[in-house]
Coordinates of C-alpha atoms in Angstrom, one line a residue:
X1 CA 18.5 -4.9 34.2
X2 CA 22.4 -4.5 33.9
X3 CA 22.3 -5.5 37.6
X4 CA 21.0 -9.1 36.7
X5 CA 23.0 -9.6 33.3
X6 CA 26.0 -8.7 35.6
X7 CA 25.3 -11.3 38.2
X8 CA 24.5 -14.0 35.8
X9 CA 27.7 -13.5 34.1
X10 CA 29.2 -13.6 37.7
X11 CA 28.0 -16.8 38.3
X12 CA 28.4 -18.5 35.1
X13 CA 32.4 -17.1 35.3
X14 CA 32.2 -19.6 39.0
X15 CA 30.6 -22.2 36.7
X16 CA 33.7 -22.0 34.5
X17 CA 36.1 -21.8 37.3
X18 CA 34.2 -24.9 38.6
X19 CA 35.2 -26.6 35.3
X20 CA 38.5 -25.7 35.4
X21 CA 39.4 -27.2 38.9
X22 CA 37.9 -30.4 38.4
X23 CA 40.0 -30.5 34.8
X24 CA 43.0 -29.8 36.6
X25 CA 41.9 -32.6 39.6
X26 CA 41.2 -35.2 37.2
X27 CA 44.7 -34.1 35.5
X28 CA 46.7 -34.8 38.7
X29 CA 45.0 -37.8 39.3

């Protein structure tokens, strides 16, 4: 079980980077 809590927090920390760089895109646009 701490396997899969640790790869879903893996991929919602990419889902948060995800946000991040589109912030940032939007911002230099």
């Amino acid at each position: 079980m701490g396997s899969v809590i640790k790869k879903r927090r893996k991929k919602m920390r990419k889902h948060k980077h995800k946000k991040l760089r589109d912030r940032m895109r939007h911002k230099k646009k």
